[in-house]
Short mmCIF file of C-alpha atoms in Angstrom, two decimals:
data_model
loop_
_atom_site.label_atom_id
_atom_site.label_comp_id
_atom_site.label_asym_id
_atom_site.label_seq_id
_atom_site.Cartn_x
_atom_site.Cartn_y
_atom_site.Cartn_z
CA UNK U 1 -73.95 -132.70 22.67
CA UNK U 2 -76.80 -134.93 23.21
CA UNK U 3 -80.57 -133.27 22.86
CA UNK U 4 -84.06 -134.11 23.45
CA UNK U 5 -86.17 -131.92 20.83
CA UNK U 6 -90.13 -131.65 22.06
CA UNK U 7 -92.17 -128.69 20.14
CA UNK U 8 -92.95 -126.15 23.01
CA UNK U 9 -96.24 -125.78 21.68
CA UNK U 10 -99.07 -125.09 22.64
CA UNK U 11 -101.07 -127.77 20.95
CA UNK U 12 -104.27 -127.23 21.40
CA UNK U 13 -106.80 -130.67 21.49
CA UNK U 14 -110.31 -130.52 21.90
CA UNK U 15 -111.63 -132.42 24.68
CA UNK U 16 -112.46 -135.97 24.17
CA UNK U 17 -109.69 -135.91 21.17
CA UNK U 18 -106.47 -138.29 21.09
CA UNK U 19 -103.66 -135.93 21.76
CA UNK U 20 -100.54 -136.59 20.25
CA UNK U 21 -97.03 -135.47 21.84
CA UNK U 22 -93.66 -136.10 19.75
CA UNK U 23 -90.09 -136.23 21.37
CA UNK U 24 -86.74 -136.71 19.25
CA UNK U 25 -83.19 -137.50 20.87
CA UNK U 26 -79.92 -137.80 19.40
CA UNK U 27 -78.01 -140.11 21.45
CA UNK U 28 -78.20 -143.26 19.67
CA UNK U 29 -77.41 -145.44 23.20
CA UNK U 30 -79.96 -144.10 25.28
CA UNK U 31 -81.78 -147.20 26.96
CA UNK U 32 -84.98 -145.73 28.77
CA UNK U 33 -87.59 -143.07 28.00
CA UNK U 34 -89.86 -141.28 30.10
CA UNK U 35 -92.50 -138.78 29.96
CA UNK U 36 -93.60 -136.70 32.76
CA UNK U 37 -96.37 -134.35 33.49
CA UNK U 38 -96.02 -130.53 34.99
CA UNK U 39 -98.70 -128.74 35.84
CA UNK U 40 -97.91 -125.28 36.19
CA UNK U 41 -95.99 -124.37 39.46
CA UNK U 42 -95.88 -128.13 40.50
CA UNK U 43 -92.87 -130.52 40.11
CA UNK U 44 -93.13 -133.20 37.42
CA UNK U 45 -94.71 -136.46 37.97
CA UNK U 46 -93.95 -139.76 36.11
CA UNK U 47 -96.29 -140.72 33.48
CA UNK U 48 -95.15 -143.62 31.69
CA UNK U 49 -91.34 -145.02 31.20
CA UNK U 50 -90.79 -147.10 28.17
CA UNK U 51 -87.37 -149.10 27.28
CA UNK U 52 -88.35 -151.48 24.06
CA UNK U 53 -89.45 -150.66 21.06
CA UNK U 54 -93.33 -150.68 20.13
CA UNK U 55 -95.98 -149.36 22.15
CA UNK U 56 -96.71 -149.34 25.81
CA UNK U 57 -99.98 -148.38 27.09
CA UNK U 58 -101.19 -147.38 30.48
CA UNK U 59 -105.06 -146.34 30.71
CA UNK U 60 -105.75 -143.58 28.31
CA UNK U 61 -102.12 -143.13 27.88
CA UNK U 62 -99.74 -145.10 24.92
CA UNK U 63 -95.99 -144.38 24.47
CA UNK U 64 -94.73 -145.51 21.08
CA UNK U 65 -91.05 -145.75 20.79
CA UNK U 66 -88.96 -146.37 17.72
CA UNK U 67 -84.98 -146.42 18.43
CA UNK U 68 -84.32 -146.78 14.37
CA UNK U 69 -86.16 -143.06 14.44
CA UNK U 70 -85.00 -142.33 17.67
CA UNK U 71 -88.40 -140.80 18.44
CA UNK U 72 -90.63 -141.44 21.11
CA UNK U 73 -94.19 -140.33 21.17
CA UNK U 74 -97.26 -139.88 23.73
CA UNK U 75 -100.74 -140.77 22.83
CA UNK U 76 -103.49 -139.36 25.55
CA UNK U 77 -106.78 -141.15 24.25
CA UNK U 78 -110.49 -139.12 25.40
CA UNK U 79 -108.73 -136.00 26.21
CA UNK U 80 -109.67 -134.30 29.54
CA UNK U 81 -109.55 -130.90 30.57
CA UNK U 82 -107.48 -132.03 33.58
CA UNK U 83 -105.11 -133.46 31.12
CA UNK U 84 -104.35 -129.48 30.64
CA UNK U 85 -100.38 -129.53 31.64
CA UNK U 86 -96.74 -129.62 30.18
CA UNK U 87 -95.50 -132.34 29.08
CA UNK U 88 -91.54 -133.47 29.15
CA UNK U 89 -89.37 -136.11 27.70
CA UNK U 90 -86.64 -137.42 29.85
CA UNK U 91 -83.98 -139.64 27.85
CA UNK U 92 -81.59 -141.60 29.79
CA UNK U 93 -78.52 -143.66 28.98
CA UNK U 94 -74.86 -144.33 30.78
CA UNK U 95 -76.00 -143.22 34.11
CA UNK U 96 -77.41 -139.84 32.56
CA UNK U 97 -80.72 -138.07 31.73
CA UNK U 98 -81.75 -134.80 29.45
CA UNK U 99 -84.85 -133.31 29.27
CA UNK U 100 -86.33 -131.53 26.64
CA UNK U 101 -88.10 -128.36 27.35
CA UNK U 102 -91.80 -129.57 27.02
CA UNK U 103 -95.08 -129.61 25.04
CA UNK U 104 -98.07 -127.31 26.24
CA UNK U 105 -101.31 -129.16 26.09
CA UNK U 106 -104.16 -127.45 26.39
CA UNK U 107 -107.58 -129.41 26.34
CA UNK U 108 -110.27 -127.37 24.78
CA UNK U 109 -113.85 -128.08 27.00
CA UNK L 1 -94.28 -144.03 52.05
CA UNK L 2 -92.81 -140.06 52.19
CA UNK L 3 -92.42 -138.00 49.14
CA UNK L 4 -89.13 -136.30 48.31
CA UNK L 5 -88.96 -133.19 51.15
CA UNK L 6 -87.13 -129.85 50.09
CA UNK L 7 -87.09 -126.56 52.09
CA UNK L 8 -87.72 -123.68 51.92
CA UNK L 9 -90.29 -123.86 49.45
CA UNK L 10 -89.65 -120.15 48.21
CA UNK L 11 -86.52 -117.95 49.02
CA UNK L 12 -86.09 -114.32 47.42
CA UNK L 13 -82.40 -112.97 47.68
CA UNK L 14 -80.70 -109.95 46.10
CA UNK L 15 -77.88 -110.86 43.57
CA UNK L 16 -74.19 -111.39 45.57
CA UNK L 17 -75.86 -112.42 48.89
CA UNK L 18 -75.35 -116.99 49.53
CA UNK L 19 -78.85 -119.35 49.38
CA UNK L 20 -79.10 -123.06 50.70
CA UNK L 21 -81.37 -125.59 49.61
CA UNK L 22 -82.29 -128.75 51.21
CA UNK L 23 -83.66 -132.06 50.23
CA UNK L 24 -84.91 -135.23 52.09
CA UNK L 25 -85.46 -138.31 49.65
CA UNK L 26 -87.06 -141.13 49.57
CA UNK L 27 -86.04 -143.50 52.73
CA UNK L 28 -83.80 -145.80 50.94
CA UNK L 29 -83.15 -144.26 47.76
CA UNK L 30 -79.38 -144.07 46.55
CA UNK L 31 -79.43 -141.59 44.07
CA UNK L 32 -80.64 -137.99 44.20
CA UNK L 33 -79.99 -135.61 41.75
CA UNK L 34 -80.47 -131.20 41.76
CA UNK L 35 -82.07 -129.64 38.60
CA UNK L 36 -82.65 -126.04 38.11
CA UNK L 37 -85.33 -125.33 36.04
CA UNK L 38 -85.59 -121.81 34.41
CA UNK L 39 -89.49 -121.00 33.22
CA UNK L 40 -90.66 -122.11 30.12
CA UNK L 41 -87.96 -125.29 30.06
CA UNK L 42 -86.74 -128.45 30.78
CA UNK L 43 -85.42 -129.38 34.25
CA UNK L 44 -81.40 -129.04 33.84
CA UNK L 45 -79.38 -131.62 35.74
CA UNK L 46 -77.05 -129.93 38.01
CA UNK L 47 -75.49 -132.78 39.91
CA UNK L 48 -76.13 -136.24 40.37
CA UNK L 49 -75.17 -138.24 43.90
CA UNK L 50 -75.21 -141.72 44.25
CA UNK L 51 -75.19 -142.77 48.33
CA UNK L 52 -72.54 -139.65 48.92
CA UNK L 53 -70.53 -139.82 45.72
CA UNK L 54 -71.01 -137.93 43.09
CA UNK L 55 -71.48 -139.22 39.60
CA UNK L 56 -72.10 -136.30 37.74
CA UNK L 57 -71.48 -132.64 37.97
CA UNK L 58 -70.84 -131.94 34.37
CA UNK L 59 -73.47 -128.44 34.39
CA UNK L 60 -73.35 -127.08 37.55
CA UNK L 61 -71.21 -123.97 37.63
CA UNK L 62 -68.78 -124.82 40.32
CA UNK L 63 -67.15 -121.18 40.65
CA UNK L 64 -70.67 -120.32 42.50
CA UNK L 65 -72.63 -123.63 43.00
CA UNK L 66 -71.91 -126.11 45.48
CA UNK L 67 -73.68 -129.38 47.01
CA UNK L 68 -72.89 -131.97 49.39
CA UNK L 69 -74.66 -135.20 50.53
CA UNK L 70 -73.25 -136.46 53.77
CA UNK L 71 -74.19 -140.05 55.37
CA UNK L 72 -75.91 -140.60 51.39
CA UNK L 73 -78.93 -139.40 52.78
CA UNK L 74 -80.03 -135.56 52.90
CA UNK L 75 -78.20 -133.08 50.72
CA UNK L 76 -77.78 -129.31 50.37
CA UNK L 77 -77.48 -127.09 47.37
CA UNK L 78 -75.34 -123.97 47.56
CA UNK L 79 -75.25 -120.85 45.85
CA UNK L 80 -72.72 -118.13 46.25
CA UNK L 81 -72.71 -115.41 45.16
CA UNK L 82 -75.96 -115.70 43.31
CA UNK L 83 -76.11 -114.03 40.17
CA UNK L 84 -79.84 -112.75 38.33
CA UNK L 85 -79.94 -115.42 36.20
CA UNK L 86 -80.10 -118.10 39.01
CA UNK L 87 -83.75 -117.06 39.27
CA UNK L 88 -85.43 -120.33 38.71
CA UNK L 89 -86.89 -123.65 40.58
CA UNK L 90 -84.53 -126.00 42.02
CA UNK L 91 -85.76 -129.31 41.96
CA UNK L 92 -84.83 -132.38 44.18
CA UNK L 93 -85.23 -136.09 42.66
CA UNK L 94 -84.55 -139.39 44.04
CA UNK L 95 -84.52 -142.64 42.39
CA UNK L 96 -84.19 -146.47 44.31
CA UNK L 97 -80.72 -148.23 42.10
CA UNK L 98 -77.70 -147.32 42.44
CA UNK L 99 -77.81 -146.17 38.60
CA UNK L 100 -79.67 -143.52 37.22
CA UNK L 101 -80.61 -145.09 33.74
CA UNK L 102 -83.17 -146.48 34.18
CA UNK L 103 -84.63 -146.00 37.50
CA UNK L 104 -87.80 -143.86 38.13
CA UNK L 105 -87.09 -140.06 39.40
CA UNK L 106 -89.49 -139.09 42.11
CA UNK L 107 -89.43 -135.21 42.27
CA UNK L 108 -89.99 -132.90 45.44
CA UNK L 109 -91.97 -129.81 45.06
CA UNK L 110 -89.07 -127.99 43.95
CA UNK L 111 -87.87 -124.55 45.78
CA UNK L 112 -88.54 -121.18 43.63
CA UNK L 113 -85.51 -118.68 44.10
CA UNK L 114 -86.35 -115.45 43.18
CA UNK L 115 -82.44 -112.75 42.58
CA UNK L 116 -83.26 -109.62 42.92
#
């Protein structure tokens, strides 16, 4: 069965701080990667998508992703409070994507 | 441009009594796809349309779960007879191609369904 591993954390990151989220899958086709953001009680809303390997960056945000590995990883550079939220992996490949379950940040003022 | 559009926004039943869900995408988008999502996890897919069809239904639990997109525009989600453990957000996506791979999701604010 294919799975998207994410630590549920929390991980706790002081503000200002490079946060660091990790995501594993084990489908060795998937094609595209995406992380999303949840704030608690809202939907999820698209971060960053990433489909080659290397690094991708987007303002304070980098994803790194490394098929040989088949990880994917989140950077969040100068840490805000506001960056506070859940974040998911979404792995997608042959018409189908998994989520994993999530990493708590929390952003220490 | 319109987000993704789902009513109602919060629906408390007791268990063995039917629920609807609806969901308005995107103008234009092909593909809309139902998660549930139980606290503290991932979004689950339940069902995956593209235009009317559907492409995937591998999760949802047919003997009780239902959904229909007619004219590949709105769709509905079904539930009957709900049990307890379909307590949980139901979430309505839409992406633009006519594949899910790699096409953005867009996600509507979800509708909380509480089973008593």
């Amino acid at each position: 069965q294919k799975e998207v591993e994410q630590n549920s954390g929390p991980l706790s990151v002081p503000e200002g701080a490079i946060a660091s989220l990790n995501c594993t899958y084990s489908d060795r086709g998937s094609q595209s990667f995406f992380w999303y953001r949840q704030y608690s009680g809202k939907s999820p809303e698209l971060i960053m998508f990433i489909y080659s390997n290397g690094d991708k960056e987007d303002g304070r945000f980098t994803a790194q992703l490394n098929k040989a590995s088949q990880y994917v990883s989140l950077l969040i550079r100068d840490s805000q409070p506001s960056d506070s939220a859940t974040y998911l992996c979404a792995v997608s490949g042959d018409d189908k994507i998994i989520f994993g379950k999530g990493t708590r940040l929390h952003i220490l003022p | 441009e319109a987000g993704v559009a789902q009513s109602p926004r919060y629906k408390i039943i007791e268990k063995r009594q039917s629920v609807a869900f609806w969901c308005n995408p995107i103008s234009g988008h092909a593909t809309l796809y139902w998660y549930q999502q139980i606290l503290g996890q991932g979004p689950k897919l339940l069902i995956q349309f593209q235009n009317n069809g559907v492409v995937d239904d591998s999760q949802l639990p047919k003997d009780r779960f239902s959904a229909e997109r007619l004219k590949g525009v709105d769709s509905t989600l079904k539930i009957q007879p709900a049990k307890l453990e379909d307590s949980a957000v139901y979430l309505c996506a839409s992406s633009a191609g006519l594949a899910g791979g790699q096409e953005t999701q867009y996600f509507g604010p979800g509708t909380r369904l509480l089973v008593l």
